[in-house]
């Protein structure tokens, strides 16, 4: 076997692995899309705090990212609180609203899926998406922004 043959075999194996990963991602997204409703779209823009949208995970499976309906990708967001609920206005992705009646719990955490930060550096909101309980995690740009958000949410929903 020549060196070029080994290189071609290696390249073929790599392409198969990449294709398999893409196929699995698409299949998982389709499965979740059939299980989970589309999050309520954000109608009214609410002034909010600057944050990093880290992830949305299943509450009972914290290592499983919700990838359906555009919730998979991390990015910057403005996170606000109004009578309607928590508005998540994401940059480059679909924005959504977590309705007040869907809110279950507000907490702090240090790690989620592939992100580890300082002690209690992530703010987590547990909420109902259809019949599933999910947790959406944010890393606020400033501690004062996080504190203002937490105060507003506790005042609104008592979570």
PDB file of C-alpha atoms in Angstrom:
ATOM      1  CA  UNK A   1       0.000   0.000   0.000  1.00  0.00           C
ATOM      2  CA  UNK A   2       1.387   3.378  -0.951  1.00  0.00           C
ATOM      3  CA  UNK A   3       1.400   6.527   1.142  1.00  0.00           C
ATOM      4  CA  UNK A   4      -1.164   8.148  -1.152  1.00  0.00           C
ATOM      5  CA  UNK A   5      -3.526   5.181  -0.637  1.00  0.00           C
ATOM      6  CA  UNK A   6      -3.261   5.530   3.145  1.00  0.00           C
ATOM      7  CA  UNK A   7      -3.949   9.256   2.843  1.00  0.00           C
ATOM      8  CA  UNK A   8      -7.028   8.614   0.696  1.00  0.00           C
ATOM      9  CA  UNK A   9      -8.333   6.029   3.153  1.00  0.00           C
ATOM     10  CA  UNK A  10      -7.795   8.471   6.024  1.00  0.00           C
ATOM     11  CA  UNK A  11      -9.596  11.213   4.107  1.00  0.00           C
ATOM     12  CA  UNK A  12     -12.482   8.857   3.321  1.00  0.00           C
ATOM     13  CA  UNK A  13     -12.813   7.873   6.995  1.00  0.00           C
ATOM     14  CA  UNK A  14     -12.799  11.550   7.992  1.00  0.00           C
ATOM     15  CA  UNK A  15     -15.515  12.380   5.447  1.00  0.00           C
ATOM     16  CA  UNK A  16     -17.640   9.473   6.675  1.00  0.00           C
ATOM     17  CA  UNK A  17     -17.306  10.689  10.275  1.00  0.00           C
ATOM     18  CA  UNK A  18     -18.267  14.240   9.298  1.00  0.00           C
ATOM     19  CA  UNK A  19     -21.260  13.019   7.264  1.00  0.00           C
ATOM     20  CA  UNK A  20     -22.340  10.816  10.180  1.00  0.00           C
ATOM     21  CA  UNK A  21     -22.153  13.742  12.622  1.00  0.00           C
ATOM     22  CA  UNK A  22     -24.202  15.951  10.295  1.00  0.00           C
ATOM     23  CA  UNK A  23     -26.784  13.194   9.741  1.00  0.00           C
ATOM     24  CA  UNK A  24     -27.102  12.604  13.511  1.00  0.00           C
ATOM     25  CA  UNK A  25     -27.498  16.356  14.174  1.00  0.00           C
ATOM     26  CA  UNK A  26     -30.274  16.626  11.570  1.00  0.00           C
ATOM     27  CA  UNK A  27     -32.043  13.506  12.865  1.00  0.00           C
ATOM     28  CA  UNK A  28     -31.864  14.753  16.455  1.00  0.00           C
ATOM     29  CA  UNK A  29     -33.208  18.154  15.415  1.00  0.00           C
ATOM     30  CA  UNK A  30     -36.142  16.518  13.604  1.00  0.00           C
ATOM     31  CA  UNK A  31     -36.942  14.298  16.586  1.00  0.00           C
ATOM     32  CA  UNK A  32     -36.880  17.230  18.991  1.00  0.00           C
ATOM     33  CA  UNK A  33     -38.914  19.372  16.587  1.00  0.00           C
ATOM     34  CA  UNK A  34     -41.680  16.777  16.646  1.00  0.00           C
ATOM     35  CA  UNK A  35     -41.556  16.573  20.476  1.00  0.00           C
ATOM     36  CA  UNK A  36     -41.260  20.278  21.275  1.00  0.00           C
ATOM     37  CA  UNK A  37     -43.435  23.159  20.113  1.00  0.00           C
ATOM     38  CA  UNK A  38     -41.842  26.235  18.595  1.00  0.00           C
ATOM     39  CA  UNK A  39     -41.046  28.727  21.374  1.00  0.00           C
ATOM     40  CA  UNK A  40     -43.368  31.710  21.437  1.00  0.00           C
ATOM     41  CA  UNK A  41     -41.949  34.365  19.108  1.00  0.00           C
ATOM     42  CA  UNK A  42     -40.902  37.679  20.556  1.00  0.00           C
ATOM     43  CA  UNK A  43     -43.481  40.272  19.474  1.00  0.00           C
ATOM     44  CA  UNK A  44     -42.577  43.302  21.572  1.00  0.00           C
ATOM     45  CA  UNK A  45     -38.947  44.202  22.018  1.00  0.00           C
ATOM     46  CA  UNK A  46     -38.182  44.852  25.673  1.00  0.00           C
ATOM     47  CA  UNK A  47     -35.135  46.761  26.827  1.00  0.00           C
ATOM     48  CA  UNK A  48     -32.969  44.200  28.494  1.00  0.00           C
ATOM     49  CA  UNK A  49     -29.605  43.315  29.886  1.00  0.00           C
ATOM     50  CA  UNK A  50     -26.719  42.244  27.671  1.00  0.00           C
ATOM     51  CA  UNK A  51     -25.963  38.571  28.064  1.00  0.00           C
ATOM     52  CA  UNK A  52     -24.558  35.546  26.323  1.00  0.00           C
ATOM     53  CA  UNK A  53     -27.224  32.969  25.483  1.00  0.00           C
ATOM     54  CA  UNK A  54     -25.341  29.804  26.432  1.00  0.00           C
ATOM     55  CA  UNK A  55     -27.775  26.938  25.859  1.00  0.00           C
ATOM     56  CA  UNK A  56     -31.189  25.467  26.448  1.00  0.00           C
ATOM     57  CA  UNK A  57     -31.143  21.957  27.898  1.00  0.00           C
ATOM     58  CA  UNK A  58     -33.747  19.478  29.053  1.00  0.00           C
ATOM     59  CA  UNK A  59     -34.283  19.912  32.802  1.00  0.00           C
ATOM     60  CA  UNK A  60     -34.087  16.172  33.477  1.00  0.00           C
ATOM     61  CA  UNK A  61     -31.189  15.676  31.022  1.00  0.00           C
ATOM     62  CA  UNK A  62     -28.804  18.588  31.673  1.00  0.00           C
ATOM     63  CA  UNK A  63     -26.185  17.266  29.257  1.00  0.00           C
ATOM     64  CA  UNK A  64     -28.612  17.195  26.327  1.00  0.00           C
ATOM     65  CA  UNK A  65     -28.875  20.446  24.393  1.00  0.00           C
ATOM     66  CA  UNK A  66     -32.201  21.430  22.833  1.00  0.00           C
ATOM     67  CA  UNK A  67     -31.283  21.905  19.179  1.00  0.00           C
ATOM     68  CA  UNK A  68     -34.770  22.176  17.685  1.00  0.00           C
ATOM     69  CA  UNK A  69     -36.233  25.465  16.492  1.00  0.00           C
ATOM     70  CA  UNK A  70     -32.900  27.298  16.457  1.00  0.00           C
ATOM     71  CA  UNK A  71     -32.183  26.938  20.177  1.00  0.00           C
ATOM     72  CA  UNK A  72     -28.852  25.177  19.645  1.00  0.00           C
ATOM     73  CA  UNK A  73     -26.517  28.039  18.930  1.00  0.00           C
ATOM     74  CA  UNK A  74     -24.773  30.149  21.526  1.00  0.00           C
ATOM     75  CA  UNK A  75     -24.644  33.905  20.960  1.00  0.00           C
ATOM     76  CA  UNK A  76     -25.233  37.399  22.272  1.00  0.00           C
ATOM     77  CA  UNK A  77     -28.686  38.437  23.445  1.00  0.00           C
ATOM     78  CA  UNK A  78     -30.649  41.125  25.210  1.00  0.00           C
ATOM     79  CA  UNK A  79     -32.636  39.517  28.017  1.00  0.00           C
ATOM     80  CA  UNK A  80     -35.547  41.489  29.432  1.00  0.00           C
ATOM     81  CA  UNK A  81     -38.493  41.085  31.758  1.00  0.00           C
ATOM     82  CA  UNK A  82     -42.041  42.336  31.141  1.00  0.00           C
ATOM     83  CA  UNK A  83     -45.573  41.359  32.140  1.00  0.00           C
ATOM     84  CA  UNK A  84     -45.537  38.902  29.211  1.00  0.00           C
ATOM     85  CA  UNK A  85     -42.475  37.070  30.516  1.00  0.00           C
ATOM     86  CA  UNK A  86     -38.776  36.886  29.722  1.00  0.00           C
ATOM     87  CA  UNK A  87     -37.811  38.208  26.317  1.00  0.00           C
ATOM     88  CA  UNK A  88     -34.703  36.757  24.686  1.00  0.00           C
ATOM     89  CA  UNK A  89     -33.662  38.897  21.731  1.00  0.00           C
ATOM     90  CA  UNK A  90     -30.769  36.998  20.151  1.00  0.00           C
ATOM     91  CA  UNK A  91     -28.284  38.333  17.641  1.00  0.00           C
ATOM     92  CA  UNK A  92     -28.327  36.300  14.427  1.00  0.00           C
ATOM     93  CA  UNK A  93     -30.852  33.736  15.663  1.00  0.00           C
ATOM     94  CA  UNK A  94     -34.587  33.560  16.319  1.00  0.00           C
ATOM     95  CA  UNK A  95     -35.679  35.586  19.320  1.00  0.00           C
ATOM     96  CA  UNK A  96     -38.267  34.121  21.662  1.00  0.00           C
ATOM     97  CA  UNK A  97     -40.397  34.771  24.720  1.00  0.00           C
ATOM     98  CA  UNK A  98     -40.574  32.640  27.834  1.00  0.00           C
ATOM     99  CA  UNK A  99     -44.177  33.323  28.927  1.00  0.00           C
ATOM    100  CA  UNK A 100     -44.723  34.257  32.570  1.00  0.00           C
ATOM    101  CA  UNK A 101     -47.077  31.301  33.120  1.00  0.00           C
ATOM    102  CA  UNK A 102     -44.350  28.912  31.864  1.00  0.00           C
ATOM    103  CA  UNK A 103     -41.700  30.055  34.367  1.00  0.00           C
ATOM    104  CA  UNK A 104     -40.856  27.461  37.019  1.00  0.00           C
ATOM    105  CA  UNK A 105     -37.553  28.336  38.684  1.00  0.00           C
ATOM    106  CA  UNK A 106     -34.675  30.791  38.598  1.00  0.00           C
ATOM    107  CA  UNK A 107     -31.258  29.561  39.639  1.00  0.00           C
ATOM    108  CA  UNK A 108     -27.515  29.901  39.321  1.00  0.00           C
ATOM    109  CA  UNK A 109     -25.047  27.328  38.095  1.00  0.00           C
ATOM    110  CA  UNK A 110     -21.377  26.988  37.301  1.00  0.00           C
ATOM    111  CA  UNK A 111     -21.424  24.611  34.324  1.00  0.00           C
ATOM    112  CA  UNK A 112     -23.707  23.591  31.491  1.00  0.00           C
ATOM    113  CA  UNK A 113     -22.852  21.209  28.649  1.00  0.00           C
ATOM    114  CA  UNK A 114     -19.613  22.686  27.279  1.00  0.00           C
ATOM    115  CA  UNK A 115     -19.340  25.890  29.315  1.00  0.00           C
ATOM    116  CA  UNK A 116     -17.727  26.184  32.750  1.00  0.00           C
ATOM    117  CA  UNK A 117     -17.455  29.561  34.478  1.00  0.00           C
ATOM    118  CA  UNK A 118     -16.787  30.898  37.969  1.00  0.00           C
ATOM    119  CA  UNK A 119     -19.000  29.807  40.865  1.00  0.00           C
ATOM    120  CA  UNK A 120     -22.661  30.669  40.071  1.00  0.00           C
ATOM    121  CA  UNK A 121     -21.635  32.572  36.930  1.00  0.00           C
ATOM    122  CA  UNK A 122     -24.566  31.302  34.851  1.00  0.00           C
ATOM    123  CA  UNK A 123     -28.192  32.294  35.394  1.00  0.00           C
ATOM    124  CA  UNK A 124     -30.642  29.485  34.622  1.00  0.00           C
ATOM    125  CA  UNK A 125     -34.363  29.717  33.989  1.00  0.00           C
ATOM    126  CA  UNK A 126     -36.409  26.523  34.213  1.00  0.00           C
ATOM    127  CA  UNK A 127     -39.608  26.726  32.189  1.00  0.00           C
ATOM    128  CA  UNK A 128     -42.208  24.660  30.356  1.00  0.00           C
ATOM    129  CA  UNK A 129     -41.886  24.364  26.589  1.00  0.00           C
ATOM    130  CA  UNK A 130     -45.042  22.473  25.737  1.00  0.00           C
ATOM    131  CA  UNK A 131     -45.030  19.530  28.134  1.00  0.00           C
ATOM    132  CA  UNK A 132     -41.239  19.412  28.492  1.00  0.00           C
ATOM    133  CA  UNK A 133     -39.337  21.163  31.246  1.00  0.00           C
ATOM    134  CA  UNK A 134     -36.269  22.918  29.868  1.00  0.00           C
ATOM    135  CA  UNK A 135     -33.598  25.205  31.291  1.00  0.00           C
ATOM    136  CA  UNK A 136     -32.226  28.195  29.433  1.00  0.00           C
ATOM    137  CA  UNK A 137     -28.832  29.433  30.581  1.00  0.00           C
ATOM    138  CA  UNK A 138     -27.363  32.932  30.311  1.00  0.00           C
ATOM    139  CA  UNK A 139     -24.052  34.507  31.186  1.00  0.00           C
ATOM    140  CA  UNK A 140     -24.650  38.194  31.817  1.00  0.00           C
ATOM    141  CA  UNK A 141     -22.025  40.665  30.651  1.00  0.00           C
ATOM    142  CA  UNK A 142     -22.046  42.513  33.986  1.00  0.00           C
ATOM    143  CA  UNK A 143     -22.968  41.486  37.504  1.00  0.00           C
ATOM    144  CA  UNK A 144     -25.126  44.615  37.849  1.00  0.00           C
ATOM    145  CA  UNK A 145     -27.047  43.560  34.721  1.00  0.00           C
ATOM    146  CA  UNK A 146     -27.547  40.083  36.147  1.00  0.00           C
ATOM    147  CA  UNK A 147     -28.711  41.504  39.485  1.00  0.00           C
ATOM    148  CA  UNK A 148     -31.195  43.845  37.760  1.00  0.00           C
ATOM    149  CA  UNK A 149     -32.561  40.952  35.681  1.00  0.00           C
ATOM    150  CA  UNK A 150     -32.903  38.636  38.696  1.00  0.00           C
ATOM    151  CA  UNK A 151     -34.642  41.350  40.734  1.00  0.00           C
ATOM    152  CA  UNK A 152     -37.073  42.126  37.898  1.00  0.00           C
ATOM    153  CA  UNK A 153     -37.878  38.451  37.347  1.00  0.00           C
ATOM    154  CA  UNK A 154     -38.402  37.725  41.039  1.00  0.00           C
ATOM    155  CA  UNK A 155     -40.642  40.794  41.302  1.00  0.00           C
ATOM    156  CA  UNK A 156     -42.669  39.749  38.243  1.00  0.00           C
ATOM    157  CA  UNK A 157     -43.039  36.028  38.721  1.00  0.00           C
ATOM    158  CA  UNK A 158     -41.808  35.268  42.213  1.00  0.00           C
ATOM    159  CA  UNK A 159     -39.520  32.523  40.917  1.00  0.00           C
TER     160      UNK A 159
END
